[in-house]
Every structure is written in structure tokens, then in C-alpha cells.
Amino acid sequence: MLKISKGLHLRDMGAKTNETSLWREIWLSLRKNKPALLGLVVIIVLVFVAIFAPLIVPCEEAIGFYPKEILRPPGAQHIMGTDDLGRDIFARVIWGSRVSVEVGILAVAFGLVIGLFMGALAGYKEGLADTLIMRAADIFFAFPYILGAIAVMTVLGPGLENVIIAIGVLEWAYIARLFRSSVFSVKVNDYVEAARAIGAGDGRILLKHIFPNAMAPVIVYSAMSVGTAIITEAALSFLGIGMQPPSPSWGLMLADSRAFMSSAPWMMCFPGLAILITVLSFVLVADALRDSLDPKLKGAV
Amino acid sequence: MSVLLNVENLTKYFPIKRGVIFQKEIGMVRAVDGISFFINKGESFGLVGESGCGKTTGARSILRLTEPTGGVVNFKGENILTYDRRRMRKLRREMQIIFQDPFASLNPRMTVGNIVGEPFLIHGVGDDKGRKRRVEELLDLVGLNPEHAKRYPHQFSGGQRQRIGIARALTLNPKLIICDEPVSALDVSVQAQIINLLVDLQKEFGLTYLFIAHDLSVIRHFCDRVAVMYLGKIVELAGNEDLYSQPQHPYTQSLLSAVPLPDPKKEKKRKRIILKGDVPCPINPPSGCRFHARCPIAQDICSKVEPELREVKKGQWAACHFAKPNPIPVG
């Protein structure tokens, strides 16, 4: 083995031994941010509640008709009161979380799959593919978000799957545009060139070198859009084109409560609070993610 | 001595386009405009020039990291510009590159071990265990601790990172390594370490270097033969000693006169050639000799006839109408 005679030995110089992968980096900075940590806890609780809803309250309490229990205020028997059909609000809020979590996660995942693919294609290939994809995305930007969702829902008809598709279809354009610009700025780095120089193919360069370095803004945006998707679902259901009665959805519950706003305010308060807390949690987490992943935007929101 | 790399009339033009959908070309940036040189096996060949003269573009064109517009790149006697993707991929084992900026050339999300070992994965060399051992050997070879394989690039200093880049370039036992200003981003003391490492590695493995730099003293220390580039063309090509003792081209002379001398008395006596103006734009290079507008000895002919690169003295070529075997220094 060769001896490096003239060079200084660098063996024991150099810094700490902590490793930093993308997710570890995120966790380290989340840990320091109290509000974000709270948001994360809320999100985890929410997901558990959604998964284990049948163990918390039976489904019948959320969708049946109980003439004797109509419009009871919050009390020992019904901690959040009951609605105009005698259904337990607590049960409906719990079961409603299922819809929200499902829509929030699946719609964004749907948008991510299309958006990341399109964004990577546009950003990496440039040229004609870029022009076509970005002009197609421009068409989606032309619609105001909620109007676009309404338009898609009217075509597809109501239902959980269609809400997911409608939101995902709108979401992809935003993700594609964001990811494209991120890919643009990452792919000019020397390490991408170096990968090409050692013979790496396009697939490997994209997956190993560009994706991990270009994902940061998309992760932040996705966390934010889960919140947006939940609000959009609530809005669509409120307008009567999202979830259909009697299925428990927070937006639908708000719509039902309009007639009883003064006589039974609890009908409106609890689903409203559920939406508020959920969306706020996602925003807090997203904001902390942005702080840790994008130092240029520090202190925003 | 056999020729390893022979570059003939290599050109790289970047089109300037205007328009959104219907683009049309409105001009060309002539980054590299017909350069020819050869490199012998085991030799260190230097390429110097100011920023923007086409050194890096030339090097990247040789590796086909950017596709050259025209010319021939003969590597071991075969024109690699005719290779398809698969043959090119195989060839990449034999020619490697070390980058200028050690902070941009290492993927921040990969461990050092993965960075150095990636070429093995791509070319399917060895098994996991063998790869790991080889990576550790390589790290040891470039003067790093093999245990550093688990760390990430940001935990290293500039010089250490450059060593990682060198280890990566060495992974597949290349014949030719293109060093694209490998030391210009480093402290002077670290520069010396890296240069010495490159020299040691050359002795050990019989490497051939194409060494790009703008620092003439680094080139002088390191290279056997040197080519000087100006605005996309080679203006002078000579053996190290000849170039530094008897520069033929007025541009080379002015470059050398800008190198500070360590002796203040000599420095005071010396006459510096200070060029007028800036490097012209490579979109519309000057007619005739590209240097004529800034040249201290330019005549009428210089703006009309482009001088060929001709052998003025044995082994020393210059692209100047007035180059003589024993030139009188300009200025």
C-alpha cells in the first residue's frame, strides 16, 4: 500500500460521528420545536383514533336515528351532546376523523405520485416534455382551487373515492411545479455530473442523487396540503357534493348544524374544533419542516 | 511512449435560443473552438487559461458529459465520440474526473462509503464484502481513516472532501484522470497536500492526468507539457520548461508576467505586461487572431488572417504570426 509521505495525515481530524440522513435531520429539528411537536402528537393521536374508531364507539351511535335523544346538550351521557337525529356528536367526530385522515393522506399521496413523476420528467428532461407538462399544469392553475374541486366533483359524483380523486387531480400540478424547479436546481450540481462520469444511468441518477436532494420542498408542501385537503373535503361535504349523509364527515356535520346554530351550538362547535385542531397541527408541522429543510425560508408564516 | 488520448479539432458551441415554443437560434457561444492536442501515457498534461476560455467545457466534452459539437476524441486509438451509450458506460471505467468544488461534487445525502463505492455498484464489481474492503483501502490510500466511510460529506473539511473525490475517481482503476482545477478551491497549504497526493498516485498506478488550472505555478510544478487556451482556442502548446523559460505567444508572456515572484527585488525590476480591455465575447470572437485587439505587438495582418498553431521550435507550438524560435520578450 502506498504511503502518503508528504501529505499530512488526516486520520484523526474531522468532526463528530453523528449521521444525518434526511429523516433524521427532520426529527432533530422537530424535536426542538414545541408547537410542531404538539402538532405531531395530535396527528399521531388522530391517525390512531381513525384506525381504532370501532373500538372507541360503535358505528351505530354515529349513523342511527334516536328520536328520544334529540338535541341533548353536552353532558355525562353524551360528552359532546347529540344532533337533530339524536346521534352522539362525539361518535360522529370520532368516525368523521376516518374520512378526514383518509382523504388527507390518500389525496396527497395521489397527487404526489403523479406530481413527482411529472415534475421529475419535466425538470430532468427539459425541452418538449417540460413545455407540455408545465402548460398542462398551467391549465390546472387557471381554476381557483375550490372551484376546480367542485367542477371535478360534479363530473365524478359524490363519494369518498371521488373526493380523493378530485383533490389529487388538482394537487398534482402544484407538486409537479414545485418538484420541477427543485430538480432543476439539484441536477446542475457537480455530484450529478460525477455520477454520470462514473457511468450511472438516468434512473440511478434520479433516484439516488436527485430525489433525496430535491425532496425537501415537496415534503414541506405535502404536510401543508394534507391540511388543505382535509379542509377541501369538509368544504365539499358542506356544500353537499362531497360525502353524503348519513356518513359522518366533519364538513357534513357543520352543514347539518346550520339550522341549529343558536339552539344547539355544540352541534357546530365540536366538528369545527376538530377541523381547526387537525389543520392547525399539519400547518405547525409543515412550518417546522420548512424551517429545518429550507434555511432560506426560515421564520416564515 | 504511446499516445493515450488524442483530441483533434474538438468544438463545443452552445446555441442561444429565443422564443417560448417556436425557438430559433440567434447565435452561438463558441466555448471551445477547435482544439487539438495529444497526451502520452503516464504524462501530466496541463491546460491553462483565464476563466471562461473553455478549459472546463473542453474537459467535459472529452468525457462526453456535454456532447461536443464536432471533432474527434481518440482514446487508446478509438474515436469515443462514435460510441453508443453502452460502450460509453463501459469506457467510463477508464477515464475519470476530479471536480473543482469539493463542496458541490459529493452528494450530501450519501455516506462517504457509498460515494466511493458507487462505481462498483454501477459496474457490478465484486460482492458486498469485497466492495466494503476495497472502499476502506481506497480511503486509506488517499489519506483518510477507513472508519470515515460511515460519515457524511459535511463532516469533512475541503481538503478531506477533495480526497474523497479523488478516491471516487480511483475506484475503477482508470487510465486517465481529468483534474478540473482540483486545488483552486483549497487553502494553499492544503493545495500542496493534494498535489503531492496526485503525484504519488500517478507513480503508484501509472496514471495519466489532464490537469486544468488557472494557476501557472501549480501547473509548472505538476505538468510535463502545457497548453495555453485563450477564448476557446489553444494559443501555445509546449513542454513545461520551454513554456516557462521561453514563452512564444504574447498572451503566454503576459500571463507569465502576472505571476508574482517571491523575490521583491526581482519583482521590482521586472516589467509586467498589462493587457488592455477584457476577454472578448465568445459569441462574436474577433476576426483574424482572437488576441489581436489586446496584443501588444499586433500588426495589420493579425486582424485579417487567423494564425495557425505551428511548430516554432521542436516540441513548442504557438498560434502567432510573429512567433520566432528565440523570441524577444514583449513589453
XYZ file of C-alpha atoms in Angstrom:
632
model
C 0.000 0.000 0.000
C 1.155 3.451 -0.881
C 2.469 5.764 1.786
C 1.482 9.353 1.633
C 4.776 10.734 2.668
C 4.432 14.429 2.060
C 0.802 14.799 2.855
C -0.354 15.439 6.362
C -2.180 12.582 7.957
C -5.805 13.412 8.313
C -6.921 10.263 10.035
C -7.992 11.589 13.354
C -9.049 15.017 12.285
C -12.616 15.711 11.265
C -15.758 16.132 13.165
C -18.422 14.352 15.167
C -19.726 10.950 14.343
C -23.435 11.660 14.203
C -25.045 10.554 10.970
C -27.522 12.664 9.125
C -29.993 11.222 6.737
C -32.934 13.272 5.543
C -35.401 11.848 8.070
C -33.010 12.082 10.956
C -32.367 15.705 10.144
C -36.107 16.347 10.153
C -36.570 14.621 13.507
C -33.700 16.510 15.114
C -35.185 19.872 14.260
C -38.781 18.861 15.040
C -37.690 17.843 18.492
C -36.637 21.357 19.332
C -39.845 22.957 18.085
C -42.511 22.668 20.821
C -45.604 23.690 18.785
C -44.602 21.357 15.973
C -44.087 18.533 18.426
C -47.561 19.172 19.793
C -48.901 19.142 16.233
C -47.138 15.869 15.564
C -48.665 14.327 18.707
C -52.127 15.489 17.634
C -51.608 13.989 14.172
C -50.479 10.667 15.628
C -53.455 10.591 18.025
C -55.753 11.453 15.122
C -54.414 8.620 12.999
C -54.835 6.165 15.888
C -58.354 7.379 16.568
C -59.180 6.968 12.885
C -57.785 3.458 12.759
C -59.346 2.298 16.034
C -62.650 4.180 15.773
C -64.726 0.959 16.045
C -63.084 0.203 19.393
C -63.865 3.652 20.798
C -67.539 3.995 19.865
C -69.777 1.653 17.916
C -70.697 2.777 14.430
C -74.455 2.711 15.140
C -74.221 5.649 17.526
C -72.810 7.750 14.711
C -75.299 6.969 11.956
C -78.545 5.785 13.541
C -81.742 7.670 14.425
C -82.581 8.100 18.104
C -85.829 10.116 18.492
C -85.597 10.155 22.295
C -82.110 11.691 22.378
C -82.614 14.634 20.008
C -80.514 17.798 20.563
C -79.204 16.919 24.027
C -76.580 19.398 25.238
C -73.153 18.092 26.274
C -73.408 16.131 29.500
C -72.432 12.952 31.282
C -74.157 10.654 28.831
C -73.164 12.453 25.621
C -69.998 14.404 26.290
C -70.392 16.460 23.110
C -74.190 16.354 23.039
C -76.391 14.964 20.301
C -77.649 16.299 16.968
C -81.076 16.732 15.425
C -81.350 12.993 14.774
C -80.218 12.060 18.261
C -76.824 10.862 17.110
C -73.933 11.247 19.507
C -71.686 14.115 18.307
C -68.644 12.543 19.944
C -69.188 9.336 18.000
C -69.606 11.278 14.794
C -66.471 13.351 15.380
C -64.521 10.142 16.030
C -65.866 8.408 12.950
C -65.514 11.616 10.940
C -61.780 11.565 11.609
C -61.628 8.446 9.439
C -62.906 10.345 6.442
C -60.593 13.265 7.082
C -57.479 11.163 7.595
C -58.244 9.019 4.594
C -58.909 11.954 2.307
C -55.971 13.947 3.619
C -53.412 11.207 3.204
C -54.696 9.440 0.097
C -55.459 12.596 -1.877
C -51.993 13.985 -1.236
C -50.428 10.598 -1.963
C -52.336 10.500 -5.237
C -51.144 13.989 -6.092
C -47.600 13.065 -5.089
C -47.441 10.028 -7.341
C -48.487 11.980 -10.419
C -46.811 15.230 -9.408
C -43.410 13.761 -8.591
C -43.351 11.740 -11.785
C -44.369 14.674 -13.951
C -42.130 17.113 -12.104
C -39.116 14.823 -12.381
C -39.764 14.264 -16.070
C -40.164 17.971 -16.774
C -37.209 19.047 -14.681
C -34.802 16.329 -15.741
C -35.592 16.057 -19.440
C -36.423 19.711 -20.118
C -37.299 20.560 -23.705
C -40.585 19.378 -25.139
C -41.591 17.225 -22.146
C -41.080 20.213 -19.866
C -43.126 22.534 -22.061
C -46.009 20.089 -22.415
C -46.195 19.144 -18.738
C -45.910 22.661 -17.421
C -48.501 24.038 -19.844
C -50.833 21.231 -18.768
C -50.193 22.228 -15.156
C -50.964 25.849 -16.070
C -54.440 24.736 -17.112
C -54.976 23.377 -13.591
C -53.677 26.581 -12.014
C -56.242 28.510 -14.030
C -59.058 27.198 -11.819
C -59.427 28.543 -8.306
C -58.725 25.554 -6.068
C -62.171 25.046 -4.573
C -63.970 25.764 -7.852
C -61.763 23.202 -9.559
C -62.644 20.656 -6.893
C -66.350 21.441 -7.292
C -66.064 21.069 -11.056
C -64.390 17.673 -10.794
C -66.896 16.502 -8.148
C -69.857 17.450 -10.327
C -68.426 15.317 -13.094
C -67.500 12.350 -10.906
C -70.417 12.470 -8.476
C -70.220 12.350 -4.666
C -68.382 9.762 -2.572
C -65.145 9.248 -0.678
C -63.112 7.906 -3.630
C -64.202 10.763 -5.832
C -63.250 13.366 -3.230
C -59.789 11.800 -3.113
C -59.501 11.813 -6.892
C -60.783 15.377 -7.191
C -58.264 16.742 -4.693
C -55.416 14.605 -6.016
C -56.077 15.695 -9.567
C -55.789 19.345 -8.532
C -52.842 18.759 -6.248
C -50.506 17.168 -8.805
C -49.945 20.399 -10.709
C -48.670 22.213 -7.605
C -46.384 19.349 -6.651
C -45.113 18.959 -10.214
C -44.244 22.636 -10.484
C -42.507 22.657 -7.117
C -40.566 19.482 -7.764
C -39.577 20.530 -11.264
C -37.870 23.673 -10.053
C -36.223 21.716 -7.270
C -34.919 19.120 -9.736
C -33.673 21.930 -11.940
C -31.531 23.358 -9.193
C -30.244 19.995 -7.960
C -29.320 18.463 -11.284
C -26.687 21.072 -12.113
C -24.662 20.051 -9.071
C -21.258 18.524 -9.638
C -22.249 15.336 -7.837
C -24.841 14.620 -10.502
C -22.145 15.155 -13.108
C -19.839 12.915 -11.114
C -22.472 10.181 -11.090
C -22.734 10.454 -14.848
C -18.955 10.307 -15.112
C -18.822 7.005 -13.236
C -21.398 5.594 -15.629
C -24.682 5.906 -13.721
C -27.828 5.722 -15.821
C -30.715 8.200 -15.738
C -32.759 6.067 -13.349
C -29.986 5.793 -10.811
C -29.126 9.482 -11.056
C -32.754 10.426 -10.479
C -33.416 8.036 -7.601
C -30.116 8.175 -5.746
C -28.825 11.643 -6.445
C -31.634 13.957 -7.441
C -34.645 12.694 -5.458
C -33.095 12.753 -1.975
C -31.751 16.244 -2.545
C -34.797 17.679 -4.269
C -37.493 16.287 -1.946
C -37.240 18.861 0.842
C -39.667 21.486 -0.513
C -42.092 18.768 -1.608
C -42.133 17.249 1.880
C -42.950 20.626 3.386
C -45.614 21.280 0.809
C -47.178 17.831 1.259
C -47.512 18.254 5.007
C -49.217 21.560 4.361
C -51.511 20.128 1.693
C -52.764 17.301 3.905
C -54.321 20.090 5.961
C -55.637 21.790 2.840
C -57.089 18.534 1.551
C -58.937 17.985 4.842
C -60.413 21.481 4.621
C -61.370 20.941 0.998
C -63.131 17.696 1.865
C -65.024 19.469 4.633
C -65.957 22.275 2.262
C -67.153 19.887 -0.451
C -69.203 17.928 2.072
C -70.593 21.161 3.488
C -71.726 22.121 0.011
C -73.393 18.735 -0.362
C -71.207 17.346 -3.159
C -68.652 15.515 -1.040
C -69.571 12.883 1.486
C -73.253 12.063 1.575
C -75.433 11.618 4.666
C -75.601 9.731 6.869
C -71.855 9.088 6.691
C -70.057 11.055 9.397
C -67.893 13.786 7.943
C -66.893 16.946 9.764
C -67.950 19.120 6.849
C -71.303 17.393 6.640
C -71.818 17.842 10.394
C -71.190 21.569 10.008
C -73.730 21.709 7.203
C -76.298 19.920 9.399
C -75.692 22.314 12.257
C -76.569 25.491 10.365
C -80.269 25.303 11.250
C -79.499 24.851 14.973
C -76.745 27.401 15.331
C -78.442 29.288 18.166
C -80.455 26.483 19.784
C -77.747 23.790 19.718
C -74.341 25.444 19.227
C -72.500 22.276 20.298
C -73.520 20.711 17.005
C -71.361 23.247 15.226
C -68.590 23.716 17.784
C -67.151 20.218 18.012
C -66.722 19.344 14.340
C -65.472 22.875 13.767
C -62.916 22.480 16.529
C -61.895 19.106 15.134
C -61.181 20.653 11.733
C -59.363 23.591 13.302
C -57.109 21.470 15.507
C -56.313 18.975 12.774
C -55.448 21.527 10.132
C -53.504 23.647 12.593
C -51.434 20.621 13.560
C -50.476 19.959 9.962
C -49.590 23.604 9.421
C -47.408 23.656 12.549
C -45.572 20.527 11.490
C -45.189 21.786 7.922
C -43.803 25.075 9.169
C -41.247 23.317 11.343
C -40.296 21.097 8.416
C -39.725 24.145 6.321
C -37.500 25.653 8.969
C -35.349 22.577 9.077
C -35.284 21.758 5.378
C -35.175 25.141 3.762
C -32.954 27.554 5.644
C -33.723 30.293 3.135
C -37.345 30.483 4.256
C -36.621 30.481 7.969
C -39.091 32.379 10.068
C -41.919 32.394 7.544
C -45.623 32.058 8.497
C 5.830 6.460 -25.297
C 2.387 5.760 -26.619
C -0.388 8.249 -27.053
C -3.320 7.642 -24.700
C -5.610 10.496 -25.651
C -5.628 12.345 -28.922
C -8.025 15.235 -29.358
C -8.468 16.674 -32.836
C -10.307 19.834 -33.687
C -12.730 19.488 -30.764
C -15.512 22.062 -30.806
C -18.400 22.820 -28.479
C -20.884 25.510 -29.428
C -23.794 26.382 -27.180
C -26.767 27.648 -29.148
C -28.501 30.764 -27.889
C -32.223 30.330 -28.349
C -35.076 32.744 -28.219
C -38.799 32.103 -28.125
C -41.079 30.013 -25.946
C -42.480 27.248 -28.085
C -41.083 28.013 -31.525
C -37.470 28.535 -30.634
C -34.987 29.857 -33.065
C -31.284 30.129 -32.782
C -29.976 33.647 -32.674
C -26.338 32.888 -32.084
C -23.662 30.557 -30.783
C -21.370 30.680 -27.823
C -18.138 29.253 -29.175
C -16.925 27.868 -25.869
C -14.408 25.501 -27.415
C -13.482 26.305 -30.988
C -11.314 23.617 -32.472
C -8.663 22.456 -30.021
C -6.184 19.697 -30.814
C -3.643 18.058 -28.572
C -2.465 14.651 -27.505
C -1.491 13.189 -24.151
C 1.054 10.416 -23.755
C 0.531 7.544 -21.391
C 1.762 8.355 -17.892
C 2.054 12.037 -18.642
C 0.612 15.077 -16.890
C -0.772 17.476 -19.416
C -1.725 20.956 -18.247
C -4.425 23.172 -19.675
C -4.309 26.806 -18.541
C -6.294 29.884 -19.346
C -8.471 32.577 -17.844
C -11.995 31.992 -16.588
C -14.379 31.391 -19.437
C -11.774 30.401 -22.017
C -13.242 26.928 -22.441
C -10.959 24.753 -20.309
C -13.719 23.089 -18.340
C -16.061 22.779 -21.313
C -13.248 21.143 -23.236
C -12.637 18.639 -20.471
C -16.315 17.827 -20.123
C -16.582 17.367 -23.882
C -13.725 14.869 -23.813
C -15.653 12.852 -21.209
C -18.870 13.432 -23.167
C -20.512 14.896 -20.086
C -21.565 17.540 -22.565
C -21.841 16.302 -26.110
C -19.226 18.067 -28.259
C -20.388 19.798 -31.432
C -17.622 18.392 -33.562
C -14.151 16.917 -33.663
C -12.509 13.660 -32.742
C -11.571 12.262 -29.342
C -9.328 9.253 -29.745
C -8.863 7.281 -26.572
C -6.473 4.339 -26.999
C -6.806 4.788 -30.743
C -10.604 4.710 -30.959
C -12.862 7.675 -31.542
C -15.108 7.595 -28.491
C -17.488 10.181 -29.924
C -18.918 7.404 -32.082
C -19.590 5.137 -29.095
C -23.174 4.368 -28.161
C -24.469 4.620 -24.585
C -23.487 1.115 -23.562
C -19.943 1.266 -24.854
C -19.583 4.725 -23.390
C -20.660 3.429 -19.996
C -18.023 0.751 -20.133
C -15.424 3.258 -21.188
C -16.196 5.425 -18.163
C -14.225 2.947 -16.091
C -11.100 4.127 -17.834
C -11.488 7.887 -17.702
C -12.500 9.766 -14.590
C -12.811 13.331 -13.399
C -11.978 15.206 -10.213
C -14.021 18.340 -9.743
C -13.093 21.840 -8.725
C -15.519 22.431 -5.889
C -15.243 19.728 -3.237
C -18.426 21.014 -1.609
C -20.594 20.541 -4.689
C -19.097 17.331 -6.010
C -20.200 14.999 -3.193
C -23.842 14.056 -2.708
C -24.706 15.397 0.774
C -27.227 12.608 1.387
C -24.822 9.732 0.796
C -22.233 8.365 3.151
C -18.613 8.556 2.121
C -18.555 4.785 1.792
C -21.483 4.855 -0.621
C -19.990 7.697 -2.614
C -16.659 5.962 -3.073
C -18.253 2.540 -3.618
C -20.961 3.638 -6.046
C -18.877 2.943 -9.171
C -18.592 -0.709 -8.059
C -22.361 -0.981 -7.824
C -22.912 0.606 -11.210
C -20.432 -1.632 -12.958
C -21.326 -4.701 -10.923
C -17.862 -5.273 -9.488
C -17.413 -7.682 -6.576
C -19.756 -8.619 -3.743
C -20.816 -6.517 -0.738
C -17.959 -7.624 1.436
C -15.311 -7.148 -1.216
C -16.661 -3.728 -2.071
C -16.585 -2.632 1.541
C -12.995 -3.745 1.941
C -11.974 -2.053 -1.288
C -13.628 1.221 -0.216
C -11.691 1.114 3.025
C -8.480 0.510 1.112
C -9.213 3.442 -1.162
C -9.889 5.762 1.761
C -6.648 4.662 3.335
C -4.871 5.255 0.054
C -5.944 8.894 -0.151
C -5.021 9.513 3.476
C -8.393 9.225 5.182
C -9.390 6.980 8.030
C -11.248 3.912 6.695
C -13.720 4.320 9.534
C -14.837 7.576 7.935
C -16.803 5.521 5.414
C -19.869 5.811 7.625
C -19.792 9.594 7.791
C -21.410 12.174 5.578
C -19.526 14.693 3.420
C -20.494 17.727 5.512
C -18.434 16.351 8.365
C -15.216 16.875 6.435
C -13.062 19.855 5.530
C -12.463 20.995 1.966
C -9.181 19.141 1.611
C -10.634 15.953 3.053
C -13.595 16.208 0.718
C -11.268 16.568 -2.223
C -9.565 13.375 -1.090
C -12.950 11.653 -1.111
C -13.470 12.902 -4.668
C -10.072 11.502 -5.627
C -10.890 8.154 -4.016
C -14.110 8.002 -6.031
C -12.217 8.743 -9.240
C -9.734 5.973 -8.439
C -12.344 3.344 -7.613
C -12.442 1.706 -11.026
C -8.687 1.931 -11.733
C -8.928 4.473 -14.541
C -6.149 5.142 -17.058
C -6.886 8.829 -17.487
C -7.992 11.268 -14.826
C -9.156 14.722 -15.758
C -8.475 17.103 -12.904
C -10.713 20.125 -13.323
C -8.989 22.726 -11.146
C -8.788 20.256 -8.266
C -6.945 22.576 -5.931
C -8.194 26.062 -6.775
C -10.911 25.934 -4.090
C -8.481 24.916 -1.349
C -6.110 26.704 1.008
C -2.554 26.929 -0.239
C -1.186 24.509 2.352
C -3.906 22.006 1.529
C -3.255 22.537 -2.187
C 0.260 21.219 -1.702
C -1.034 18.120 0.081
C -3.489 17.330 -2.681
C -0.919 17.927 -5.429
C 1.527 15.640 -3.671
C -1.162 13.022 -3.292
C -1.885 13.202 -7.020
C 1.820 12.861 -7.817
C 2.143 9.848 -5.511
C -0.898 8.203 -7.035
C 0.485 8.767 -10.506
C 3.694 6.980 -9.578
C 1.814 4.130 -7.940
C -0.733 3.455 -10.656
C 0.855 4.922 -13.769
C -2.000 7.389 -14.155
C -2.280 9.929 -16.924
C -3.571 13.369 -15.965
C -5.225 16.109 -17.889
C -4.761 18.899 -15.401
C -6.814 22.034 -15.774
C -5.850 25.113 -13.807
C -5.553 28.842 -13.944
C -2.663 28.865 -11.528
C 0.544 28.786 -13.541
C 2.767 27.857 -10.636
C 0.662 24.788 -9.840
C 0.911 23.705 -13.482
C 4.644 24.302 -13.503
C 5.125 22.055 -10.512
C 2.863 19.358 -11.778
C 2.846 19.046 -15.546
C 5.122 17.707 -18.273
C 3.547 19.603 -21.127
C 1.231 22.583 -21.065
C -1.344 24.076 -23.417
C -2.467 27.670 -23.013
C -6.018 28.468 -24.038
C -7.482 31.801 -24.993
C -11.119 32.260 -25.977
C -11.781 28.667 -26.985
C -8.523 28.059 -28.787
C -5.072 26.794 -27.890
C -2.605 29.615 -28.441
C 0.512 27.851 -27.268
C 1.495 24.286 -26.511
C 4.912 23.371 -25.213
C 6.946 21.346 -22.790
C 6.935 22.693 -19.277
C 10.483 24.092 -19.347
C 10.158 25.717 -22.759
C 6.893 27.369 -21.901
C 8.144 28.943 -18.727
C 11.607 29.909 -19.952
C 10.796 30.980 -23.497
C 7.119 31.669 -23.993
C 6.374 32.271 -27.680
C 2.904 33.705 -27.719
C 2.417 37.244 -26.402
C -0.580 36.007 -24.389
C 1.532 33.396 -22.637
C 4.154 36.017 -21.964
C 1.640 38.346 -20.385
C 0.203 35.512 -18.299
C 3.655 34.601 -17.011
C 4.466 38.205 -16.271
C 1.458 38.295 -13.968
C 2.817 35.549 -11.727
C 4.322 37.242 -8.686
C 7.958 36.493 -7.961
C 8.908 35.597 -4.425
C 11.964 37.885 -4.549
C 10.855 41.510 -4.088
C 13.974 42.911 -5.778
C 13.439 40.875 -8.908
C 9.777 41.638 -8.749
C 10.503 45.368 -8.754
C 12.809 45.194 -11.762
C 10.519 43.022 -13.788
C 8.312 44.544 -16.422
C 4.723 43.414 -16.338
C 2.665 43.209 -19.469
C -0.716 44.580 -18.622
C -3.321 43.716 -21.214
C -5.886 46.237 -22.316
C -9.575 45.515 -22.041
C -11.384 42.283 -21.277
C -11.603 38.904 -22.905
C -13.865 39.414 -25.932
C -17.275 37.790 -26.035
C -17.154 34.216 -27.353
C -20.415 34.782 -29.266
C -18.694 37.086 -31.761
C -14.973 36.397 -31.483
C -12.663 38.944 -33.150
C -11.635 38.323 -36.738
C -8.199 37.021 -37.540
C -6.168 36.322 -34.431
C -8.513 36.310 -31.465
C -5.967 38.051 -29.354
C -5.188 40.912 -31.732
C -7.253 43.575 -30.006
C -5.338 43.142 -26.769
C -1.972 42.129 -28.172
C 0.952 44.497 -27.575
C 2.661 43.537 -30.846
C -0.343 43.268 -33.142
C 0.057 44.296 -36.813
C -2.459 44.670 -39.648
C -2.218 41.034 -40.602
C -3.386 39.934 -37.136
C -6.908 41.238 -37.590
C -7.235 39.626 -41.028
C -5.542 36.253 -41.010
C -6.034 33.745 -38.255
C -2.650 32.294 -37.281
C -2.347 28.521 -37.326
C -0.892 26.656 -34.396
C 2.551 25.901 -35.846
C 5.655 24.268 -34.502
C 8.007 27.127 -33.842
C 10.666 25.076 -32.144
C 10.868 21.351 -31.601
C 8.001 20.450 -29.313
C 6.772 24.017 -28.997
C 3.757 25.203 -30.935
C 2.351 28.713 -30.995
C -0.534 30.348 -32.814
C 1.063 33.707 -33.565
C 2.278 35.251 -36.818
C 5.351 36.618 -35.106
C 6.459 33.635 -33.065
C 10.174 33.010 -33.571
C 12.458 30.245 -32.328
C 14.164 32.674 -29.978
C 11.645 35.344 -29.221
C 12.443 38.733 -27.835
C 10.179 39.221 -24.841
C 7.346 41.602 -25.492
C 6.838 44.692 -23.395
